[in-house]
Coordinates of C-alpha atoms and ligand atoms in Angstrom, one line a residue:
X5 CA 14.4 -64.6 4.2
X6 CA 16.9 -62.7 5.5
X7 CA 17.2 -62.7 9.4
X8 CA 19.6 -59.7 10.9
X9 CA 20.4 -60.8 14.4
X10 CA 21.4 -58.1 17.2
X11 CA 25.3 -57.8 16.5
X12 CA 25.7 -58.7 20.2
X13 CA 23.5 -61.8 19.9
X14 CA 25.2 -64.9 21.4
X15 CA 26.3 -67.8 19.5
X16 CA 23.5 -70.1 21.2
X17 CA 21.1 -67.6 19.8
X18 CA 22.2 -68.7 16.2
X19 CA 21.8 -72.0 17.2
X20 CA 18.3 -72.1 17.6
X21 CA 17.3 -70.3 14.4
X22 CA 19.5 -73.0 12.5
X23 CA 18.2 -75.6 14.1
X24 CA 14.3 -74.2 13.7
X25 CA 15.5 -73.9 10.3
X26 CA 17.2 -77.2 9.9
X27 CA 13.7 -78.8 11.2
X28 CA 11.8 -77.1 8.1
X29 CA 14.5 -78.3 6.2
X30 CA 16.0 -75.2 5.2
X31 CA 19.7 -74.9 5.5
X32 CA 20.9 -71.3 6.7
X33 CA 24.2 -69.0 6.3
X34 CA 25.9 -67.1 9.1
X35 CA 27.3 -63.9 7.6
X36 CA 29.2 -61.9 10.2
X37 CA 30.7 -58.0 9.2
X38 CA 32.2 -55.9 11.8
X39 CA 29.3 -54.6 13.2
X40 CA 26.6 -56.9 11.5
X41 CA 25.6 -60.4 12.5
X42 CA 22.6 -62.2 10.5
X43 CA 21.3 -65.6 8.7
X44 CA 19.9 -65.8 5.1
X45 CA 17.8 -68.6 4.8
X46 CA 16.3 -69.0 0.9
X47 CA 12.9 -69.8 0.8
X48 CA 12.4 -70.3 4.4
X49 CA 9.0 -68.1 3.9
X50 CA 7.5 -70.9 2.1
X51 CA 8.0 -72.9 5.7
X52 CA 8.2 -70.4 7.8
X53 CA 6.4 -66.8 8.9
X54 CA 8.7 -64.3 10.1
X55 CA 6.6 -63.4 13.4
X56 CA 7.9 -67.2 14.2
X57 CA 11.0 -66.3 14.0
X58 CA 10.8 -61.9 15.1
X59 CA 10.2 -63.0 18.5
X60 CA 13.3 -65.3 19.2
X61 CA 16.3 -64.0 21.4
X62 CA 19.0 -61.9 19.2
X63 CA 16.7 -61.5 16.5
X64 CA 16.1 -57.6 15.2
X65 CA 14.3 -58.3 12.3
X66 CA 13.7 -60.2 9.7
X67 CA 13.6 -59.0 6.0
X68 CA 12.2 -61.2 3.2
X69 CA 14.3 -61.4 0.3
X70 CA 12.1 -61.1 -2.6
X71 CA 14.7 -61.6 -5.3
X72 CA 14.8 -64.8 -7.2
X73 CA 18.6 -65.3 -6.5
X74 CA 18.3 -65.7 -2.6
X75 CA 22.1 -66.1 -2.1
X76 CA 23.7 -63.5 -4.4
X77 CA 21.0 -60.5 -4.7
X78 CA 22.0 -57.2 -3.3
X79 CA 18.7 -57.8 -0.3
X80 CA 20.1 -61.1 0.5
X81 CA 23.5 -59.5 2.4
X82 CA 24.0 -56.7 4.7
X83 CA 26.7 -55.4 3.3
X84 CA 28.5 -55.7 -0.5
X85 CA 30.8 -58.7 -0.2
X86 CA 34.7 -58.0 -0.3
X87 CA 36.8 -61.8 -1.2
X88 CA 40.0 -61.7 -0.3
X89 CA 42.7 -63.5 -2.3
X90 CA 45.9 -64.2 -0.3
X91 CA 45.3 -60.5 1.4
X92 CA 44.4 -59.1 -1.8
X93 CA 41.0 -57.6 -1.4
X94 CA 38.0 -57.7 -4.2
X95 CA 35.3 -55.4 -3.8
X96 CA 35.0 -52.6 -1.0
X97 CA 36.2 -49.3 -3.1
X98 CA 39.7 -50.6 -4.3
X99 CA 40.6 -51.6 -7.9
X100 CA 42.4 -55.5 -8.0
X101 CA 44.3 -56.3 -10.9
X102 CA 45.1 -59.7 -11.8
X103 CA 48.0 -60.2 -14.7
X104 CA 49.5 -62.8 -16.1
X105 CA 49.7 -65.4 -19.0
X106 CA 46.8 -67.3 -20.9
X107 CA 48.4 -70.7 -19.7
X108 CA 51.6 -72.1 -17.8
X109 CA 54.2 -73.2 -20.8
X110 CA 57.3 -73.4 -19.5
X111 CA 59.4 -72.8 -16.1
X112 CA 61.2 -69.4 -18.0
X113 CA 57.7 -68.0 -19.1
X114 CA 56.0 -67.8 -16.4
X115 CA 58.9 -66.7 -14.0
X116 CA 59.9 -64.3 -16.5
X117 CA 56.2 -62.6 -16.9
X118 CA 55.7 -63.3 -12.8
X119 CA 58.7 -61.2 -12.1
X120 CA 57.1 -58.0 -14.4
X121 CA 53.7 -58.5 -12.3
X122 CA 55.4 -58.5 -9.4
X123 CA 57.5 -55.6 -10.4
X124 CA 54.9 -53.7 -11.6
X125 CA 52.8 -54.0 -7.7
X126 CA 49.7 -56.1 -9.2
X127 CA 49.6 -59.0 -6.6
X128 CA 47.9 -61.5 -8.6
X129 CA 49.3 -63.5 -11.2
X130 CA 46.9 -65.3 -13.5
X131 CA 47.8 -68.2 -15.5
X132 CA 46.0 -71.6 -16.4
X133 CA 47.6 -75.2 -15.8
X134 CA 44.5 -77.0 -17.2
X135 CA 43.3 -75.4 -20.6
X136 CA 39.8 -75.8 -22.0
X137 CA 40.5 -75.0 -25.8
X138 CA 38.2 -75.0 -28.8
X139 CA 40.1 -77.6 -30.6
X140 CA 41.2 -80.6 -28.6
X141 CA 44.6 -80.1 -31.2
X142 CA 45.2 -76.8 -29.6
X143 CA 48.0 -76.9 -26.4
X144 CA 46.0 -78.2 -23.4
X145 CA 48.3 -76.6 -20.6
X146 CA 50.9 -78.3 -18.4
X147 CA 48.3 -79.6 -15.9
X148 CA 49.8 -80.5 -12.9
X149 CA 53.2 -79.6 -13.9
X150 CA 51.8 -76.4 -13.9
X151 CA 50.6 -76.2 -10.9
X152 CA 53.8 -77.3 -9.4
X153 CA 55.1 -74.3 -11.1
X154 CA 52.5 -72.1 -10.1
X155 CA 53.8 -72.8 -6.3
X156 CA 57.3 -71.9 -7.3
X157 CA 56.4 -68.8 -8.5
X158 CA 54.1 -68.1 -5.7
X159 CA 56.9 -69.1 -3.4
X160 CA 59.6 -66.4 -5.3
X161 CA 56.9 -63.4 -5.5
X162 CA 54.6 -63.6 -2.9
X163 CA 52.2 -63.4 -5.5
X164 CA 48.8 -64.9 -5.3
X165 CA 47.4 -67.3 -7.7
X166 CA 44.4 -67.3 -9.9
X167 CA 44.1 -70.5 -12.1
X168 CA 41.8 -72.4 -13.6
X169 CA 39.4 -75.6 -12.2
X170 CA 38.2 -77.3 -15.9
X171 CA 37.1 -81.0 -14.2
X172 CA 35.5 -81.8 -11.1
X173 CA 38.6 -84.9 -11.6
X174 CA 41.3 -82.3 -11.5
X175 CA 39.2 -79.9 -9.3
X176 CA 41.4 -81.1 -5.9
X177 CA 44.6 -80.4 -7.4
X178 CA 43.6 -77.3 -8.5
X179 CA 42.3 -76.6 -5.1
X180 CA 45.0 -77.2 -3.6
X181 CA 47.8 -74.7 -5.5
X182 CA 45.1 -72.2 -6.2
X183 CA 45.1 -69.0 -4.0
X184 CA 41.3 -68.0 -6.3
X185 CA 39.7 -70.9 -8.6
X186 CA 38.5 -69.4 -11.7
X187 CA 35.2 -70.9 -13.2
X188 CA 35.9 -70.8 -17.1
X189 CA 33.3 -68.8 -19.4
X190 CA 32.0 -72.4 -21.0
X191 CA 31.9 -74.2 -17.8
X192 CA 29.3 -71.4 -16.4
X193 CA 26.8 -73.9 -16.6
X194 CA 28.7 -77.1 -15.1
X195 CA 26.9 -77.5 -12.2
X196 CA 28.5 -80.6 -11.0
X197 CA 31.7 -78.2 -11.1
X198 CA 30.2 -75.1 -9.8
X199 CA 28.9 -77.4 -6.4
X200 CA 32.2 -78.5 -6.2
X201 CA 33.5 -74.7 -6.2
X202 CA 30.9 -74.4 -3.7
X203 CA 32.3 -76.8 -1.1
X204 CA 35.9 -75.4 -1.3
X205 CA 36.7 -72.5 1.6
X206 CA 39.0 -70.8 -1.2
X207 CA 37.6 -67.7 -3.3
X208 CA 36.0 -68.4 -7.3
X209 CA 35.8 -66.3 -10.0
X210 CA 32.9 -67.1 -11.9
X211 CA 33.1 -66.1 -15.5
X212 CA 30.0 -65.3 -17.9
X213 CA 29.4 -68.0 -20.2
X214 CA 29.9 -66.3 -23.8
X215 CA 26.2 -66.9 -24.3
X216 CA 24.6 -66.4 -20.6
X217 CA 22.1 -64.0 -19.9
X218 CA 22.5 -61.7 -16.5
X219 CA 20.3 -64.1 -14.5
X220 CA 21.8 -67.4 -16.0
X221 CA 25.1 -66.1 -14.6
X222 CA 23.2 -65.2 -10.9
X223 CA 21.6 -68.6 -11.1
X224 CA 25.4 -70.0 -11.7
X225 CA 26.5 -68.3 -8.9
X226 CA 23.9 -69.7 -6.5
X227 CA 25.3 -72.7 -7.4
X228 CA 28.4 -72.3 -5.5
X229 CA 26.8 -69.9 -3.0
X230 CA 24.2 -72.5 -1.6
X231 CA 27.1 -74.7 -0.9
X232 CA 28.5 -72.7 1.6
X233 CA 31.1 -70.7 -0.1
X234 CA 30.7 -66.9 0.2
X235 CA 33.7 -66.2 -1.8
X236 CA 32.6 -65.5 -4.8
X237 CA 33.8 -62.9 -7.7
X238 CA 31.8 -62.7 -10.9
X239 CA 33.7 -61.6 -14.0
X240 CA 32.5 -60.4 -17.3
X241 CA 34.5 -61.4 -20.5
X242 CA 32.4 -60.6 -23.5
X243 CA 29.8 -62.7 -25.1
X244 CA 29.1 -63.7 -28.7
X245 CA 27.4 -61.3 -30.8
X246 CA 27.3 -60.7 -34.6
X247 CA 30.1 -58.4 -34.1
X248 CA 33.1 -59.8 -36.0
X249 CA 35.6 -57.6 -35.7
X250 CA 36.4 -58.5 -32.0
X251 CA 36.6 -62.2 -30.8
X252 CA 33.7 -61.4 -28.1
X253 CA 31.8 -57.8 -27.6
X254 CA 32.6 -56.9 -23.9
X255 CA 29.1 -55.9 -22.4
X256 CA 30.1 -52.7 -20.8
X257 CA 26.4 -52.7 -19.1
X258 CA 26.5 -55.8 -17.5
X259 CA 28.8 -54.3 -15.3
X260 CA 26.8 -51.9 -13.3
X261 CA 23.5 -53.8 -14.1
X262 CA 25.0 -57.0 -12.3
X263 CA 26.0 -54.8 -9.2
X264 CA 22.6 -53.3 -8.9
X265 CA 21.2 -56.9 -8.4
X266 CA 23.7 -58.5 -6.3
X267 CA 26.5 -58.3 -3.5
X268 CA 28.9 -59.7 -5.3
X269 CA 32.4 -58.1 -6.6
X270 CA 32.4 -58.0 -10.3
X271 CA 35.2 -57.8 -12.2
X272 CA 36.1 -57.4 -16.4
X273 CA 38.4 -59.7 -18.3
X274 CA 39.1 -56.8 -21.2
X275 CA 41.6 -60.1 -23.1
X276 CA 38.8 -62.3 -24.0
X277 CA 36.4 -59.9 -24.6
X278 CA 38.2 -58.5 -27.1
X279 CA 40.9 -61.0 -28.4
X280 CA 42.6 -58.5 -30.2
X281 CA 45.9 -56.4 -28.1
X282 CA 44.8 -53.4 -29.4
X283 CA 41.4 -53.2 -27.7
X284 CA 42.2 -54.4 -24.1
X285 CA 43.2 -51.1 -23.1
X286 CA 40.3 -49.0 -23.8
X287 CA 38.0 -51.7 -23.0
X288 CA 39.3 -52.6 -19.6
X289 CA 39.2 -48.7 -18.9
X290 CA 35.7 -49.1 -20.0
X291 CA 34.9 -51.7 -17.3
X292 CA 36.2 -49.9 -14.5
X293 CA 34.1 -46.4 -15.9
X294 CA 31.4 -48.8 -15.6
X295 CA 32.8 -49.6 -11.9
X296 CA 34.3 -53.1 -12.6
X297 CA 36.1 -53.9 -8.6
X298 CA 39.2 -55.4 -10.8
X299 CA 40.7 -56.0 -14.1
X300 CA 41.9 -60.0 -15.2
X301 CA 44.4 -59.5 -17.9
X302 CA 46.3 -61.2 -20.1
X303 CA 50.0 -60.5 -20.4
X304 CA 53.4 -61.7 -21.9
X305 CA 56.6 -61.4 -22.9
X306 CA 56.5 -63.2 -26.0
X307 CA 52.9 -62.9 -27.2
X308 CA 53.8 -63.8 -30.6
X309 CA 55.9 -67.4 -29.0
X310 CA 52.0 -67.5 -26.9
X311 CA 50.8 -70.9 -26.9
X312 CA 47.2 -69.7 -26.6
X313 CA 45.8 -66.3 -26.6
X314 CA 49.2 -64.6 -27.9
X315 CA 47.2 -61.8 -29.9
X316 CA 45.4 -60.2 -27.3
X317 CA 48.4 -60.9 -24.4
X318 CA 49.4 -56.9 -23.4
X319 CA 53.2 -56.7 -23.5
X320 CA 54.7 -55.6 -19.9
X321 CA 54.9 -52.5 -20.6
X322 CA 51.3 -52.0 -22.5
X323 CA 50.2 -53.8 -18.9
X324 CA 51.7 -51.1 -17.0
X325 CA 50.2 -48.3 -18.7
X326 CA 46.6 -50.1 -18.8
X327 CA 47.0 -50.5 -15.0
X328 CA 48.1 -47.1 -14.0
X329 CA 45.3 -45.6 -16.4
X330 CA 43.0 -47.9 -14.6
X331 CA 43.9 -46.1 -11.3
X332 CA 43.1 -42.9 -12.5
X333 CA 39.6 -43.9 -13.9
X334 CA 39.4 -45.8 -10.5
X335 CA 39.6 -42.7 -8.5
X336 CA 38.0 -40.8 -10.5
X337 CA 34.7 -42.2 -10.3
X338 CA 35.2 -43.3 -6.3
X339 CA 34.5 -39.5 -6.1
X340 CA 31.3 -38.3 -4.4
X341 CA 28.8 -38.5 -7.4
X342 CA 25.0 -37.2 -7.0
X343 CA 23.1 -40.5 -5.4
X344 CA 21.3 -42.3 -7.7
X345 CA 24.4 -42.6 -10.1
X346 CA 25.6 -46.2 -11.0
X347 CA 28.2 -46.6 -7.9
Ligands
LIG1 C1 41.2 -67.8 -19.6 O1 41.0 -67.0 -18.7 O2 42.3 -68.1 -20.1 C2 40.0 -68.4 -20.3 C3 40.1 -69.5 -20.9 O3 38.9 -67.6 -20.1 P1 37.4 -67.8 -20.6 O4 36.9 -69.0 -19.8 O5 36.8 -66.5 -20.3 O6 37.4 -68.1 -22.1
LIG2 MN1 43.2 -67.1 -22.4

């Protein structure tokens, strides 16, 4: 159930619903928006009838939530969640765009691609330390090298950093450098990893497995949810079809259908949908017709010197002409449309 509270409802006020709800054994979430206070509390019904709970001091209402993800639907929150990455926000009517390399490979890569990001106004630089590769022949990334080198460039350009968490072993390390953990497509289903996301207080970007079904990616992201952590950031990067001209087929409908059923920023990965340079541009201007919040995309210097994912890495300058295009589909459809269209 979903318990709105009277915004002006006094801290002791939460207490005592918690700790009603702690004594059915049902653990609940504060979420506070200017001008919104309440506690979602899944399956309390089971335990609990709302006209126990409707009476109590602070409490407007209280709203069932009859979705089956209780943490991420759309009837679970107040308001659509906005993550913030070091400032940078996710969600709430602005476009994010994340660019950078596949992996970390060396100190004059990633500077030399960080300072073209930076350049170029995206905040976010993207680039993994740890690697999970198909073959375990294939370059693994620098690991904690490349972290260290993450911070530099961090440090340099104010940028901040998404990289990827493959291990709950290398998870703290990860932690720590990380300005937004990213949740790699085949881990979707770790769930000893995902809890783990759960219990960090920095933002995750959960990406679809390459064979997961809507709900299999909701359920993946109550994983991390009913851990505590609200900062969550799903992101769509094409699934495995019998398509074969493209690495992945980017599932352009996901987008909107995902934001009908949740809270949740969603954002498009057009690189590893596509795995091929010449589709990331239309493709990533297709997620953000389809109202993607932000674009993660792979970019470098050197694509064909890559040591993973060189033939669908966007040169700077391709980057800069995706991103600015992406603006003007942005604003586009942020105009007024007739209610009842997908935004
Ligand atoms: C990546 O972002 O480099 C990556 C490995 O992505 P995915 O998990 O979507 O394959
Ligand atoms: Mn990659």
């Amino acid at each position: 159930m979903l318990i709105l509270m009277e915004p002006s409802a006094s801290p002791d006020q939460v207490r005592e619903i918690l700790d009603l709800l702690e004594a059915s054994g049902i653990r609940g979430q504060v979420n506070e928006s200017p001008g919104s206070l309440s506690i979602v509390a899944p399956h309390a019904s089971q335990a609990l009838k709302p006209d126990r709970i409707e009476p109590m001091a602070g409490v407007r209402r209280v709203v069932p939530i009859t979705s089956p993800f209780k943490l991420a639907s759309a009837d679970s929150a107040t308001a659509r969640t906005v993550v913030e990455v070091r400032g940078v926000p996710i969600g709430g009517g602005t476009l994010a765009l994340a660019a950078g390399p596949c992996g970390v490979e060396s100190r004059d890569q990633l500077f030399t691609i960080a300072r073209y990001v930076a350049e170029s106004g995206v905040k976010l630089l993207r680039a993994g330390a740890f690697k999970p590769r198909t073959s375990p022949y294939s370059f693994q990334g620098l690991g904690e090298e490349g972290l260290r080198l993450l911070e530099e460039v961090r440090e340099e350009f104010g940028l901040g950093i998404v990289t990827e968490a493959t291990e709950v072993e290398t998870f703290d390390a990860v932690e720590r450098s990380a300005d937004m953990i990213q949740i790699g497509a085949r881990n979707m289903q770790n769930f000893a990893l995902l809890r783990r996301a759960g219990r960090s207080g920095k933002p995750v970007l959960l990406k679809r497995g390459p064979a997961a079904t809507l709900e299999e990616w909701l359920y993946a992201a109550e994983y991390i949810l009913g851990e505590g952590n609200r900062k969550v950031v799903l992101c769509e990067r094409g699934i495995r079809t019998w398509s074969d001209h493209a690495r992945n087929t980017l599932d352009v409908s996901v987008v909107p259908a995902a934001k009908a059923l949740t809270h949740l920023p969603v954002m498009v990965d057009p690189s590893h949908a596509t795995g091929r340079r010449d589709l990331v541009i239309p493709c990533g201007l297709a997620g953000v017709a389809a109202g993607a919040d932000g674009l993660l995309v792979e970019t470098h210097c050197h694509p064909e010197k890559a040591l993973s994912d060189g033939p669908q890495a966007l040169l700077p300058s391709d980057f800069m002409r995706l991103a600015s295009l992406a603006q003007g589909v942005h604003r586009a459809i942020q105009a007024p449309t007739p209610a009842g269209l997908w935004m």
